[in-house]
Short mmCIF file of the C-alpha atoms (twelve columns), coordinates in Angstrom:
data_MODEL
# 
_entry.id   MODEL 
# 
loop_
_atom_site.group_PDB 
_atom_site.id 
_atom_site.type_symbol 
_atom_site.label_atom_id 
_atom_site.label_alt_id 
_atom_site.label_comp_id 
_atom_site.label_asym_id 
_atom_site.label_seq_id 
_atom_site.Cartn_x 
_atom_site.Cartn_y 
_atom_site.Cartn_z 
_atom_site.pdbx_PDB_model_num 
ATOM 1   C CA . UNK A 1   160.003 183.030 1.721   1 
ATOM 2   C CA . UNK A 2   161.931 183.150 -1.709  1 
ATOM 3   C CA . UNK A 3   158.816 181.404 -3.407  1 
ATOM 4   C CA . UNK A 4   156.365 184.164 -2.653  1 
ATOM 5   C CA . UNK A 5   159.281 186.290 -4.062  1 
ATOM 6   C CA . UNK A 6   159.362 184.594 -7.223  1 
ATOM 7   C CA . UNK A 7   155.604 184.774 -7.597  1 
ATOM 8   C CA . UNK A 8   155.662 188.130 -6.855  1 
ATOM 9   C CA . UNK A 9   158.275 188.639 -10.030 1 
ATOM 10  C CA . UNK A 10  156.335 186.793 -12.346 1 
ATOM 11  C CA . UNK A 11  153.035 188.452 -11.059 1 
ATOM 12  C CA . UNK A 12  154.305 191.687 -11.545 1 
ATOM 13  C CA . UNK A 13  156.500 191.580 -15.074 1 
ATOM 14  C CA . UNK A 14  155.337 187.905 -16.492 1 
ATOM 15  C CA . UNK A 15  153.339 189.633 -18.654 1 
ATOM 16  C CA . UNK A 16  155.190 192.449 -20.137 1 
ATOM 17  C CA . UNK A 17  158.079 189.386 -20.921 1 
ATOM 18  C CA . UNK A 18  155.583 187.456 -22.386 1 
ATOM 19  C CA . UNK A 19  154.620 190.351 -24.757 1 
ATOM 20  C CA . UNK A 20  158.482 191.517 -24.939 1 
ATOM 21  C CA . UNK A 21  159.243 188.150 -26.049 1 
ATOM 22  C CA . UNK A 22  156.209 187.686 -28.194 1 
ATOM 23  C CA . UNK A 23  156.960 190.270 -30.748 1 
ATOM 24  C CA . UNK A 24  160.568 189.048 -30.993 1 
ATOM 25  C CA . UNK A 25  158.558 184.926 -31.304 1 
ATOM 26  C CA . UNK A 26  154.909 185.511 -33.032 1 
ATOM 27  C CA . UNK A 27  154.404 181.202 -31.845 1 
ATOM 28  C CA . UNK A 28  152.748 181.465 -28.850 1 
ATOM 29  C CA . UNK A 29  153.808 178.243 -27.227 1 
ATOM 30  C CA . UNK A 30  157.277 178.678 -28.162 1 
ATOM 31  C CA . UNK A 31  156.919 182.675 -26.552 1 
ATOM 32  C CA . UNK A 32  155.510 181.344 -23.135 1 
ATOM 33  C CA . UNK A 33  158.370 179.018 -23.135 1 
ATOM 34  C CA . UNK A 34  160.788 181.764 -23.671 1 
ATOM 35  C CA . UNK A 35  159.202 183.439 -21.114 1 
ATOM 36  C CA . UNK A 36  159.299 180.366 -18.740 1 
ATOM 37  C CA . UNK A 37  163.020 180.009 -19.323 1 
ATOM 38  C CA . UNK A 38  163.644 183.725 -18.977 1 
ATOM 39  C CA . UNK A 39  162.007 183.457 -15.772 1 
ATOM 40  C CA . UNK A 40  164.164 180.576 -14.695 1 
ATOM 41  C CA . UNK A 41  167.585 181.399 -15.536 1 
ATOM 42  C CA . UNK A 42  166.671 184.932 -13.832 1 
ATOM 43  C CA . UNK A 43  165.861 183.496 -10.460 1 
ATOM 44  C CA . UNK A 44  169.130 181.190 -11.136 1 
ATOM 45  C CA . UNK A 45  171.456 184.237 -11.380 1 
ATOM 46  C CA . UNK A 46  169.060 186.554 -8.925  1 
ATOM 47  C CA . UNK A 47  172.130 187.260 -7.227  1 
ATOM 48  C CA . UNK A 48  173.554 189.043 -9.880  1 
ATOM 49  C CA . UNK A 49  170.520 191.373 -10.088 1 
ATOM 50  C CA . UNK A 50  172.233 195.256 -9.901  1 
ATOM 51  C CA . UNK A 51  170.240 197.834 -9.187  1 
ATOM 52  C CA . UNK A 52  172.337 200.717 -9.822  1 
ATOM 53  C CA . UNK A 53  172.100 199.410 -13.114 1 
ATOM 54  C CA . UNK A 54  168.446 199.629 -14.040 1 
ATOM 55  C CA . UNK A 55  165.034 198.770 -12.673 1 
ATOM 56  C CA . UNK A 56  164.121 194.866 -12.642 1 
ATOM 57  C CA . UNK A 57  161.816 194.526 -15.485 1 
ATOM 58  C CA . UNK A 58  165.010 195.976 -17.751 1 
ATOM 59  C CA . UNK A 59  167.257 193.320 -16.050 1 
ATOM 60  C CA . UNK A 60  164.630 190.567 -17.143 1 
ATOM 61  C CA . UNK A 61  164.097 192.078 -20.547 1 
ATOM 62  C CA . UNK A 62  167.746 191.808 -20.896 1 
ATOM 63  C CA . UNK A 63  167.159 187.866 -19.956 1 
ATOM 64  C CA . UNK A 64  164.632 187.801 -22.381 1 
ATOM 65  C CA . UNK A 65  166.214 189.261 -25.448 1 
ATOM 66  C CA . UNK A 66  168.668 187.327 -25.275 1 
ATOM 67  C CA . UNK A 67  166.810 183.780 -25.183 1 
ATOM 68  C CA . UNK A 68  164.393 185.116 -28.075 1 
ATOM 69  C CA . UNK A 69  167.925 186.002 -29.873 1 
ATOM 70  C CA . UNK A 70  169.635 182.560 -29.028 1 
ATOM 71  C CA . UNK A 71  165.598 180.185 -29.840 1 
ATOM 72  C CA . UNK A 72  165.652 182.556 -33.290 1 
ATOM 73  C CA . UNK A 73  169.450 181.974 -34.112 1 
ATOM 74  C CA . UNK A 74  168.500 178.191 -33.668 1 
ATOM 75  C CA . UNK A 75  165.665 177.994 -35.767 1 
ATOM 76  C CA . UNK A 76  166.907 180.312 -38.435 1 
ATOM 77  C CA . UNK A 77  164.160 182.652 -38.912 1 
ATOM 78  C CA . UNK A 78  163.487 184.504 -42.370 1 
ATOM 79  C CA . UNK A 79  164.071 187.976 -42.181 1 
ATOM 80  C CA . UNK A 80  165.696 191.007 -43.974 1 
ATOM 81  C CA . UNK A 81  168.389 191.980 -42.123 1 
ATOM 82  C CA . UNK A 82  170.000 195.757 -42.611 1 
ATOM 83  C CA . UNK A 83  173.553 195.004 -44.261 1 
ATOM 84  C CA . UNK A 84  175.771 197.780 -44.058 1 
ATOM 85  C CA . UNK A 85  175.050 198.774 -47.698 1 
ATOM 86  C CA . UNK A 86  175.982 202.151 -48.987 1 
ATOM 87  C CA . UNK A 87  174.247 202.222 -52.051 1 
ATOM 88  C CA . UNK A 88  170.461 202.124 -50.109 1 
ATOM 89  C CA . UNK A 89  171.613 204.000 -47.524 1 
ATOM 90  C CA . UNK A 90  172.370 207.065 -49.809 1 
ATOM 91  C CA . UNK A 91  169.017 206.841 -51.664 1 
ATOM 92  C CA . UNK A 92  167.453 208.582 -49.411 1 
ATOM 93  C CA . UNK A 93  168.362 211.620 -46.955 1 
ATOM 94  C CA . UNK A 94  167.459 211.746 -43.090 1 
ATOM 95  C CA . UNK A 95  164.952 214.264 -44.115 1 
ATOM 96  C CA . UNK A 96  163.268 213.080 -46.563 1 
ATOM 97  C CA . UNK A 97  163.217 209.296 -44.373 1 
ATOM 98  C CA . UNK A 98  161.950 211.393 -41.147 1 
ATOM 99  C CA . UNK A 99  159.223 213.032 -42.934 1 
ATOM 100 C CA . UNK A 100 158.572 210.137 -44.971 1 
ATOM 101 C CA . UNK A 101 157.892 208.088 -41.740 1 
ATOM 102 C CA . UNK A 102 155.945 211.230 -40.567 1 
ATOM 103 C CA . UNK A 103 153.197 211.560 -42.752 1 
ATOM 104 C CA . UNK A 104 151.446 208.626 -43.062 1 
ATOM 105 C CA . UNK A 105 148.421 207.420 -45.142 1 
ATOM 106 C CA . UNK A 106 146.876 204.857 -44.648 1 
ATOM 107 C CA . UNK A 107 148.190 202.964 -47.427 1 
ATOM 108 C CA . UNK A 108 151.479 203.867 -46.759 1 
ATOM 109 C CA . UNK A 109 150.710 202.663 -42.867 1 
ATOM 110 C CA . UNK A 110 150.088 199.108 -44.038 1 
ATOM 111 C CA . UNK A 111 153.191 199.243 -45.929 1 
ATOM 112 C CA . UNK A 112 154.628 200.235 -42.861 1 
ATOM 113 C CA . UNK A 113 153.375 197.581 -40.900 1 
ATOM 114 C CA . UNK A 114 154.331 194.690 -43.635 1 
ATOM 115 C CA . UNK A 115 157.969 195.834 -44.174 1 
ATOM 116 C CA . UNK A 116 158.336 196.348 -40.524 1 
ATOM 117 C CA . UNK A 117 157.303 192.230 -40.250 1 
ATOM 118 C CA . UNK A 118 160.515 192.250 -42.712 1 
ATOM 119 C CA . UNK A 119 162.936 193.279 -40.652 1 
ATOM 120 C CA . UNK A 120 164.953 191.067 -38.080 1 
ATOM 121 C CA . UNK A 121 163.901 190.395 -34.924 1 
ATOM 122 C CA . UNK A 122 166.506 192.481 -32.835 1 
ATOM 123 C CA . UNK A 123 165.679 195.729 -35.515 1 
ATOM 124 C CA . UNK A 124 162.008 194.882 -35.071 1 
ATOM 125 C CA . UNK A 125 162.526 194.692 -30.899 1 
ATOM 126 C CA . UNK A 126 165.142 198.374 -31.009 1 
ATOM 127 C CA . UNK A 127 161.836 200.079 -32.803 1 
ATOM 128 C CA . UNK A 128 159.450 198.950 -30.666 1 
ATOM 129 C CA . UNK A 129 161.404 199.473 -27.460 1 
ATOM 130 C CA . UNK A 130 162.339 203.105 -28.689 1 
ATOM 131 C CA . UNK A 131 158.905 204.029 -30.786 1 
ATOM 132 C CA . UNK A 132 156.397 202.321 -28.735 1 
ATOM 133 C CA . UNK A 133 157.567 201.786 -25.328 1 
ATOM 134 C CA . UNK A 134 159.305 205.031 -25.659 1 
ATOM 135 C CA . UNK A 135 162.845 203.990 -23.364 1 
ATOM 136 C CA . UNK A 136 166.071 205.881 -23.856 1 
ATOM 137 C CA . UNK A 137 168.802 204.701 -25.960 1 
ATOM 138 C CA . UNK A 138 170.890 204.073 -22.666 1 
ATOM 139 C CA . UNK A 139 168.093 202.087 -21.360 1 
ATOM 140 C CA . UNK A 140 167.654 199.817 -24.470 1 
ATOM 141 C CA . UNK A 141 171.185 199.593 -24.938 1 
ATOM 142 C CA . UNK A 142 171.545 197.552 -21.733 1 
ATOM 143 C CA . UNK A 143 169.172 195.570 -22.994 1 
ATOM 144 C CA . UNK A 144 170.195 194.378 -26.037 1 
ATOM 145 C CA . UNK A 145 173.961 194.764 -25.173 1 
ATOM 146 C CA . UNK A 146 175.034 197.513 -27.880 1 
ATOM 147 C CA . UNK A 147 176.320 201.219 -27.572 1 
ATOM 148 C CA . UNK A 148 173.410 203.477 -27.281 1 
ATOM 149 C CA . UNK A 149 175.375 205.919 -30.380 1 
ATOM 150 C CA . UNK A 150 175.204 202.261 -32.160 1 
ATOM 151 C CA . UNK A 151 171.624 202.125 -31.562 1 
ATOM 152 C CA . UNK A 152 170.979 205.469 -32.769 1 
ATOM 153 C CA . UNK A 153 172.821 204.950 -36.036 1 
ATOM 154 C CA . UNK A 154 171.231 202.310 -36.054 1 
ATOM 155 C CA . UNK A 155 167.926 203.470 -35.636 1 
ATOM 156 C CA . UNK A 156 168.481 206.163 -38.449 1 
ATOM 157 C CA . UNK A 157 169.268 203.092 -41.460 1 
ATOM 158 C CA . UNK A 158 166.095 201.646 -40.452 1 
ATOM 159 C CA . UNK A 159 164.462 204.369 -40.776 1 
ATOM 160 C CA . UNK A 160 166.020 205.155 -44.249 1 
ATOM 161 C CA . UNK A 161 165.870 201.188 -44.910 1 
ATOM 162 C CA . UNK A 162 161.862 201.313 -44.277 1 
ATOM 163 C CA . UNK A 163 161.603 204.350 -46.666 1 
ATOM 164 C CA . UNK A 164 163.086 202.778 -49.240 1 
ATOM 165 C CA . UNK A 165 161.470 199.170 -49.472 1 
ATOM 166 C CA . UNK A 166 158.280 201.854 -48.995 1 
ATOM 167 C CA . UNK A 167 159.284 203.314 -51.917 1 
ATOM 168 C CA . UNK A 168 159.359 200.201 -53.723 1 
ATOM 169 C CA . UNK A 169 156.271 198.777 -52.929 1 
ATOM 170 C CA . UNK A 170 154.434 201.986 -53.734 1 
ATOM 171 C CA . UNK A 171 156.100 202.148 -57.075 1 
ATOM 172 C CA . UNK A 172 155.386 198.651 -57.529 1 
ATOM 173 C CA . UNK A 173 151.515 199.631 -56.645 1 
ATOM 174 C CA . UNK A 174 151.457 202.276 -59.602 1 
ATOM 175 C CA . UNK A 175 152.325 200.465 -62.207 1 
# 
């Protein structure tokens, strides 16, 4: 009976968990192994799942997120981290960042994709959960273990950083 329950959970959420990890860890074999580790850990601690805190997939995503982060820390992936450096934050206003990202031309889209790939896995995950999956900050805060207000600030800083990076690329292209 318990094995059937576990099979059902894997069948229902396996694809979502694998895709989620695959966005953080691009090597397919490593992502597959981490997805398996996620379910092993989930089944080991299934008694700690509390449906009042969120749906099962959110709980599994939280486990998957931490598994992927541990992997990335062990393998020290080369990414761009957003420091709290006011120099680049002040180079662009919130309105300009929002306008620039909403006015996407083909070349700018390619530049955006390139710059996003340079962000840390955590920042890429935050962008994906918020914009692609349409999750609310409260839901994301459960997965990523950060306060929703912190995540809102982080999203704005990421948007600004992306705009600065795109402007730099475009300036280089114009030369």
